[in-house]
Coordinates of C-alpha atoms and ligand atoms in Angstrom, one line a residue:
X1 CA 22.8 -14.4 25.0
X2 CA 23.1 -12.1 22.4
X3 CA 20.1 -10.6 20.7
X4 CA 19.2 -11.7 17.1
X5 CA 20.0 -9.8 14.4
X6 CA 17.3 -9.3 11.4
X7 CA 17.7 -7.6 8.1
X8 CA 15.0 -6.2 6.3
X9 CA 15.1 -5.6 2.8
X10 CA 12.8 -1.9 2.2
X11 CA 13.8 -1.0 5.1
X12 CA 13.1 2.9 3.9
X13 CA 9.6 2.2 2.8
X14 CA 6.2 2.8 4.3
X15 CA 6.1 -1.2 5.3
X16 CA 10.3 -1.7 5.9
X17 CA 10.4 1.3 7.9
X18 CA 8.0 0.1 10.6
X19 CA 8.8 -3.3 11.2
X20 CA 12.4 -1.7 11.9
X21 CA 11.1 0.2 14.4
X22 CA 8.6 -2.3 15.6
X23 CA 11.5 -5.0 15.7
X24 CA 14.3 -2.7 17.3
X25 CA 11.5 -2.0 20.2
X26 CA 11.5 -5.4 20.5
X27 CA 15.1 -5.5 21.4
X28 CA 16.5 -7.6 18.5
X29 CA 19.5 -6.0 16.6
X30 CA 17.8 -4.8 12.9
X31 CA 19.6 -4.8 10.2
X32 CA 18.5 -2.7 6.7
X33 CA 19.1 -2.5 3.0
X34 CA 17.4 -0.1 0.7
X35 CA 18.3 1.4 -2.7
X36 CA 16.4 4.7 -0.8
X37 CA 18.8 6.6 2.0
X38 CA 17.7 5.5 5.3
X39 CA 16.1 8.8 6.7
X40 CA 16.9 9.7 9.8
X41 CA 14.0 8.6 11.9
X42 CA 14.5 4.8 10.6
X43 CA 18.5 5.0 10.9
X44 CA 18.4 5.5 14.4
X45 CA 16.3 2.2 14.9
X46 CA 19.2 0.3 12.8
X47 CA 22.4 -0.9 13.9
X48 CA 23.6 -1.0 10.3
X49 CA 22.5 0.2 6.7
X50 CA 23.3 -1.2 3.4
X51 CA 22.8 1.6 0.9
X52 CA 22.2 -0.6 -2.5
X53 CA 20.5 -2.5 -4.8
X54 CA 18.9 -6.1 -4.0
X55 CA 21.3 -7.1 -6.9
X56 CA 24.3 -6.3 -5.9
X57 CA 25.7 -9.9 -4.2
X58 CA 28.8 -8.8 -3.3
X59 CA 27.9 -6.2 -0.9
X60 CA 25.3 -8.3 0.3
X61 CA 27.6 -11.1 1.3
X62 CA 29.9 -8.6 2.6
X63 CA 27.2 -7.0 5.0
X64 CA 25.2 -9.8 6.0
X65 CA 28.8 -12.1 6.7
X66 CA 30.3 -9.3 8.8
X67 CA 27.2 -9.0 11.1
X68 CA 26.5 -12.8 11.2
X69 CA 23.1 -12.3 10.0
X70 CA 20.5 -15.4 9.1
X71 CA 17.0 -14.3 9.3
X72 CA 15.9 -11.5 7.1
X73 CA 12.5 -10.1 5.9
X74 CA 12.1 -9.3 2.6
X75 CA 10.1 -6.5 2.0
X76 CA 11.7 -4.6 -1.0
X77 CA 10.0 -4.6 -4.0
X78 CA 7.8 -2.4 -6.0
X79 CA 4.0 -2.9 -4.9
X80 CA 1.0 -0.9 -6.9
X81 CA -1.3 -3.1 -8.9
X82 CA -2.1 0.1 -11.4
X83 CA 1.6 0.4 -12.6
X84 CA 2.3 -3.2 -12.4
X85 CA -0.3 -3.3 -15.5
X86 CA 1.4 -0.7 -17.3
X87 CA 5.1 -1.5 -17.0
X88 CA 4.8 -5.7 -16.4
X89 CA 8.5 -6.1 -17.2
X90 CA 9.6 -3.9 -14.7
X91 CA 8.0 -5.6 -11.8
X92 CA 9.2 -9.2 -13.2
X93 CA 12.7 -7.3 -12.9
X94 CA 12.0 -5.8 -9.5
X95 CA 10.2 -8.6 -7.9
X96 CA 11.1 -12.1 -9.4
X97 CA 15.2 -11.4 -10.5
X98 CA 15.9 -9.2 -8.2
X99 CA 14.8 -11.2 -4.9
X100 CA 15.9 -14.3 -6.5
X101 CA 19.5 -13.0 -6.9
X102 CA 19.0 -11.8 -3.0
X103 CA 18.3 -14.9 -1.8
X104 CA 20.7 -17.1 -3.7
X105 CA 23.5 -14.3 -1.8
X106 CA 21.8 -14.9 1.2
X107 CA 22.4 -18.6 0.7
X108 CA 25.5 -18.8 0.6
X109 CA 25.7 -17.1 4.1
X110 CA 23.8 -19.5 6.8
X111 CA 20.3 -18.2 6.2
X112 CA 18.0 -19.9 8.4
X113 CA 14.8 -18.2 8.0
X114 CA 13.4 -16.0 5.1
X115 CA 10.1 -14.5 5.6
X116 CA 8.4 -12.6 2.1
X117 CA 6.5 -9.6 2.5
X118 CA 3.5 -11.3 -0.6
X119 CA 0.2 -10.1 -1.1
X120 CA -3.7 -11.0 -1.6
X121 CA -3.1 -10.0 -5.4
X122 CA -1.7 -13.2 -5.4
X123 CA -5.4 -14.8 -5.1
X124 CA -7.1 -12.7 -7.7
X125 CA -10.8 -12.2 -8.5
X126 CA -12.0 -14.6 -4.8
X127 CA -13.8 -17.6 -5.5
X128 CA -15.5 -17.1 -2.2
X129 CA -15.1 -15.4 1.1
X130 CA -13.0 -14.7 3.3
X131 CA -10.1 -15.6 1.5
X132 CA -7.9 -18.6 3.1
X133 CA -4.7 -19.3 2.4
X134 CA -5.6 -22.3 0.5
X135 CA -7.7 -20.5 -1.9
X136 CA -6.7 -21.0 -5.7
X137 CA -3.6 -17.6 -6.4
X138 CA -5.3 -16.7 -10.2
X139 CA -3.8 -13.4 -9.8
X140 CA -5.3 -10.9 -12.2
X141 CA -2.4 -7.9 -12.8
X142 CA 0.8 -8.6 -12.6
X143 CA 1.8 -7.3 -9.5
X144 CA 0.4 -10.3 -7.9
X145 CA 2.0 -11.9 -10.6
X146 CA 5.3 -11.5 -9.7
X147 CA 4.5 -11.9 -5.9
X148 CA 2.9 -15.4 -6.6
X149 CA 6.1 -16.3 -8.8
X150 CA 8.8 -15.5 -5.9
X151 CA 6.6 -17.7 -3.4
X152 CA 7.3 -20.6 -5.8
X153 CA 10.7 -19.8 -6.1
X154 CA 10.9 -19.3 -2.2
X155 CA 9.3 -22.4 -1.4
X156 CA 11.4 -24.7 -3.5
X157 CA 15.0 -23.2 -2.7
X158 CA 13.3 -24.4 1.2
X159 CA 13.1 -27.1 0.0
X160 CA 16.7 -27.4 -1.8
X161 CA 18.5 -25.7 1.0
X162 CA 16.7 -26.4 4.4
X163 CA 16.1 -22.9 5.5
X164 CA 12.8 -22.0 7.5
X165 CA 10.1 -19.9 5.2
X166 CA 7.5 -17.2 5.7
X167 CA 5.2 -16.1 3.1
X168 CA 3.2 -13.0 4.4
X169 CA -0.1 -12.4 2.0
X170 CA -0.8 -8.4 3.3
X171 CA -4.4 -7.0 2.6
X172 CA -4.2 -3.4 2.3
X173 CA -1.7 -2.0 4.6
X174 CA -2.4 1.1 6.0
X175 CA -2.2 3.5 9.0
X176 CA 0.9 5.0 10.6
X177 CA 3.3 4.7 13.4
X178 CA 0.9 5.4 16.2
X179 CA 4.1 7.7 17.8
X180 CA 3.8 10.1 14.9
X181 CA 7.5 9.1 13.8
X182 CA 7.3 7.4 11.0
X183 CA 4.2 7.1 7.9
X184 CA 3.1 6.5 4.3
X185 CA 4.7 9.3 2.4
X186 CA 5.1 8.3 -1.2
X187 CA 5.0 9.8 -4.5
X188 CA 3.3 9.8 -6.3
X189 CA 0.6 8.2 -4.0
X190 CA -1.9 5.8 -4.9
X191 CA -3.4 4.3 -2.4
X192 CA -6.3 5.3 -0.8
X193 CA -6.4 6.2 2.7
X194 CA -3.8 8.6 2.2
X195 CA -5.0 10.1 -1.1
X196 CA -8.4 10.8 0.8
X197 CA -6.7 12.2 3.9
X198 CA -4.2 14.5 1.8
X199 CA -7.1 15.2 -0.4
X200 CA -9.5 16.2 2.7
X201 CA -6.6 17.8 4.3
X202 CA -6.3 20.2 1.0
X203 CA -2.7 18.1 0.9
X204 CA -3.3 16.7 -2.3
X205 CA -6.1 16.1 -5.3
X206 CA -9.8 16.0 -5.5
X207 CA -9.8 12.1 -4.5
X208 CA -10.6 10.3 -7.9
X209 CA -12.8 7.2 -6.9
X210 CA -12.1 4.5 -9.0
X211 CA -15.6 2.8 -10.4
X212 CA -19.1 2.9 -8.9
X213 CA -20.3 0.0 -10.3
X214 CA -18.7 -2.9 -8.9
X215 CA -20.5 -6.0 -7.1
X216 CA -20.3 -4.6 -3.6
X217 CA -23.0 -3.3 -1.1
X218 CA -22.6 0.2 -2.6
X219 CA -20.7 0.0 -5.9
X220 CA -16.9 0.8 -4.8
X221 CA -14.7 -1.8 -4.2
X222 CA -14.6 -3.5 -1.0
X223 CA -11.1 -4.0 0.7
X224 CA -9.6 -5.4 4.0
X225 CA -7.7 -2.6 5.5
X226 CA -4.8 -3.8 7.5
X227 CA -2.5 -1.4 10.3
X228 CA 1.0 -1.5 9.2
X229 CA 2.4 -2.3 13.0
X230 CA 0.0 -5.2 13.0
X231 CA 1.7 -6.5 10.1
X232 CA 4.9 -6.0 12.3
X233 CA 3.2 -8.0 14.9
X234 CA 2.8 -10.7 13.1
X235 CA 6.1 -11.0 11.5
X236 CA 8.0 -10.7 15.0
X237 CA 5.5 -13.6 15.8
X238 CA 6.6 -15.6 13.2
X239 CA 10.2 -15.2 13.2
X240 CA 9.7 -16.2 17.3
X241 CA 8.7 -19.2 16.6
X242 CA 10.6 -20.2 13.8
X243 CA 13.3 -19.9 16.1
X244 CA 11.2 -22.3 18.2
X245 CA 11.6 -24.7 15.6
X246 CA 8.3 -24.2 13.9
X247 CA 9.1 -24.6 9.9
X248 CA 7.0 -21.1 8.6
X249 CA 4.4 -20.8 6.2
X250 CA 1.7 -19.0 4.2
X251 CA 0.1 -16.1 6.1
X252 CA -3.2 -14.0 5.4
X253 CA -2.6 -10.8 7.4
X254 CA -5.8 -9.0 7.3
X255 CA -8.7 -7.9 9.0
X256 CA -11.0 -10.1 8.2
X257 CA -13.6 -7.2 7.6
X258 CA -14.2 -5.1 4.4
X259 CA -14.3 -2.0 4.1
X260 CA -15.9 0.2 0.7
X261 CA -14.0 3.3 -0.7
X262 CA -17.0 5.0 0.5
X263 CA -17.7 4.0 4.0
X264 CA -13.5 4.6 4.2
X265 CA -14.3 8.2 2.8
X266 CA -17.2 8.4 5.2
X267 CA -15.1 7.5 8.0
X268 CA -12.2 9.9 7.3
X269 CA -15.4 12.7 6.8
X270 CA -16.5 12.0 10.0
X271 CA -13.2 12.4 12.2
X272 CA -12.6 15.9 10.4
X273 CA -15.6 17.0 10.5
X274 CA -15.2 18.3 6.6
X275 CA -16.5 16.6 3.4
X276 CA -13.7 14.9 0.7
X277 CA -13.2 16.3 -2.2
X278 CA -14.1 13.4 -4.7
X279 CA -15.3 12.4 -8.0
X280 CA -16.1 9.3 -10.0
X281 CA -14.1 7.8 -12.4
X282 CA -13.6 4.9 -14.5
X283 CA -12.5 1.6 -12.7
X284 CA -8.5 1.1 -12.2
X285 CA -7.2 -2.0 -14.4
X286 CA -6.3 -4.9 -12.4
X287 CA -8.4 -3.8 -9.3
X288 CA -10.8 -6.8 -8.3
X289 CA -13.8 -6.0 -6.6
X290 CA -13.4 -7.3 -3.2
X291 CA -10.8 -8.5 -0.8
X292 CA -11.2 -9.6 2.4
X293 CA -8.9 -12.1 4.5
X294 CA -9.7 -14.8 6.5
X295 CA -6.7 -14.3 9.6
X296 CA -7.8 -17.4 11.4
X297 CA -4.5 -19.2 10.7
X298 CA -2.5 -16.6 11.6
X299 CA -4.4 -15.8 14.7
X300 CA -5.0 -19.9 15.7
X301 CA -1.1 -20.8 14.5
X302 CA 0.9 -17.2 15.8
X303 CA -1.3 -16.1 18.5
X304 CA -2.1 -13.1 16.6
X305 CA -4.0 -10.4 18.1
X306 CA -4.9 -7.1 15.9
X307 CA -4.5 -3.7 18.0
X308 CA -5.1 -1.2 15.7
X309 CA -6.6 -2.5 12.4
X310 CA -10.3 -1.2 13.1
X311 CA -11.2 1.4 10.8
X312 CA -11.2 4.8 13.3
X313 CA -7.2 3.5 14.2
X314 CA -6.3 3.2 10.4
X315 CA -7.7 6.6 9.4
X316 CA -7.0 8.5 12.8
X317 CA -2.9 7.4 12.6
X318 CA -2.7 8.4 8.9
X319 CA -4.4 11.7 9.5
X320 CA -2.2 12.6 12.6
X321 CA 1.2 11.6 10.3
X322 CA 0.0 13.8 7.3
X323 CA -0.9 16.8 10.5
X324 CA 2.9 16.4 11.4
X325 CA 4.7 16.2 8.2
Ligands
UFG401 N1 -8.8 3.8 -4.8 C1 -9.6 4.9 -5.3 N2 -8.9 6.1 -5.4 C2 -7.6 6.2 -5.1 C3 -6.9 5.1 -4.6 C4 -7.5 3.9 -4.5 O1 -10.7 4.8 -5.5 O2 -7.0 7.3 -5.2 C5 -9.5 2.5 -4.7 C6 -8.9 1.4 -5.6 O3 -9.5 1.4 -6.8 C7 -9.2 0.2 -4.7 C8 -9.2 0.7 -3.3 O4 -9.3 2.1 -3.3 O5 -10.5 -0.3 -5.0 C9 -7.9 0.4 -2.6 O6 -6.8 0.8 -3.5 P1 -5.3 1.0 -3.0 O7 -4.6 1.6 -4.1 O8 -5.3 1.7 -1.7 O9 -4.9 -0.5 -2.7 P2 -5.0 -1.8 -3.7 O10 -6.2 -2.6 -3.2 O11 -4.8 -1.5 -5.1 O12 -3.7 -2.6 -3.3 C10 -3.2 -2.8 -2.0 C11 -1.7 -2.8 -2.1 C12 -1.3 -4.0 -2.8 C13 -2.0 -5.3 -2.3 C14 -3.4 -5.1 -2.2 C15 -4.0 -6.3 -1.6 O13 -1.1 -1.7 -2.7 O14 0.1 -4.2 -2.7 O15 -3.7 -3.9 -1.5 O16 -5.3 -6.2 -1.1 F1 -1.7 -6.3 -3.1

């Protein structure tokens, strides 16, 4: 039998990039799209590329009919909550037309499973703690926004059209390709394992810490750090058993621990042995004070297991990737 094929939309970003290798390793045949050239240690995982805009239906059509594709992850989008506040029509364009347009080519070529890359901006400012799926989505910038509004949209073309769904709600993803391959390299960057590395690493900036007085045990916001290839793990688990015959659903992918901006500093202090260059600043718009997931679901319903998520893994993959680069 042959092996199934899987396109991933993103698949030249920091999150697209891994689950192509992730899902190559695991012997299916992975298909990408990207507006961004596929760089050469993600081509070699792909067996094709589609060099082009989620928009463009005809080449989509073209690509995903020649290689009789029907599951595809879609992972493309643009993702930080501080320019999503700036520039809100841009991530409506990005996010909400763009995949919609996606999906309705994808449609029209035997799609049987469609799993979303979403996100805990989705939920907002939590009610309580850890976060389930079923907790009210109030999201509070418009990042989330737009993630929240594609799940509806998602949901209901399932319904319409009969194909199996996946929405994926990620809690910060971070960490790198434990192989050194592959890593978070964007820019500018904003998130903030890799700003305090770089910054520690005299890579980048004094590390500007957004807002000391926050809610939390010590002030700075509170987050659920995630490892990218766990993310992986979990989507390959899904898309198994969709072929199974399960029929998909909403995902929290986290953790299930918080983490402060400062014990994450303190962490990455302590593996280097050198102090972070930092300073206080005024609190990011959009940035709620705490997010933490509850994974039960995905652990109880996917048999998901985390291997690298703890706190040393996350900062000591991200660290080696900015050694190498
Ligand atoms: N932070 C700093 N300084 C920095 C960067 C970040 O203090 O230079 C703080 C932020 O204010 C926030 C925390 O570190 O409190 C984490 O910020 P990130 O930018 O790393 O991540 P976000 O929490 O803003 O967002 C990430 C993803 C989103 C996702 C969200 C869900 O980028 O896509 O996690 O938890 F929605």
């Amino acid at each position: 039998m042959e092996a199934t094929s899987v396109f991933i939309s993103g698949s030249s970003g920091y999150i697209g990039s891994h689950f192509t290798k992730f899902f190559a390793k695991k012997g299916l045949r992975v298909f990408g799209l990207d507006r961004v050239a596929s760089p050469p240690a993600v081509q070699s995982y792909l067996q094709d590329f589609l060099h082009t805009d989620l928009k463009n239906e005809t080449l989509v059509k073209t690509f995903v009919k020649k290689h009789g594709i029907h599951h595809v992850i879609h992972c493309a989008a643009l993702c930080l909550v501080g320019e999503s506040v700036e520039k809100p029509d841009l991530y409506e364009e990005n996010n909400v037309k763009s995949s919609d347009i996606f999906l309705r080519a994808l449609l029209s070529c035997g799609l049987q499973s469609f799993i979303f890359s979403s996100t805990a901006a989705t939920y907002g400012e939590p009610k309580f703690s850890p976060i389930t799926e079923d907790h009210p989505q109030n999201p509070i910038n418009p990042y989330g926004q737009t993630k929240l509004d594609f799940e509806k949209i998602l949901i209901q073309s399932s319904q319409e059209n009969g194909f199996s769904w996946g929405i994926m709600r990620y809690f910060n993803a971070a960490g790198a390709d434990p192989e050194g391959e592959l890593g978070e390299n964007h820019d500018p960057e904003t998130h903030l394992i890799p700003n305090a590395c770089k910054a520690v690493l005299e890579m980048g900036p004094t590390l500007k810490i957004f807002g000391n007085d926050y809610q939390t045990r010590d002030g700075t916001c509170e987050r659920d750090y995630i490892h990218v290839m766990d993310l992986a793990d979990a989507h390959y688990r899904l898309l198994t058993s969709i072929q199974k015959g399960k029929q998909g659903g909403a995902y929290n992918l986290g953790l299930g621990v918080g983490y402060t901006v400062n014990e994450v500093v303190q962490e990455i202090e302590r593996q280097t042995d050198k102090v972070v260059p930092k300073v206080y600043a005024d609190r990011r718009p959009g940035d709620p004070s705490k997010l933490v997931a509850s994974n039960a679901k995905a652990k109880n319903e996917l048999g998901w297991t985390l291997n690298y998520s703890d706190l040393p893994t996350l900062v000591k993959t991200t660290l080696s990737w900015f050694k190498f680069i």
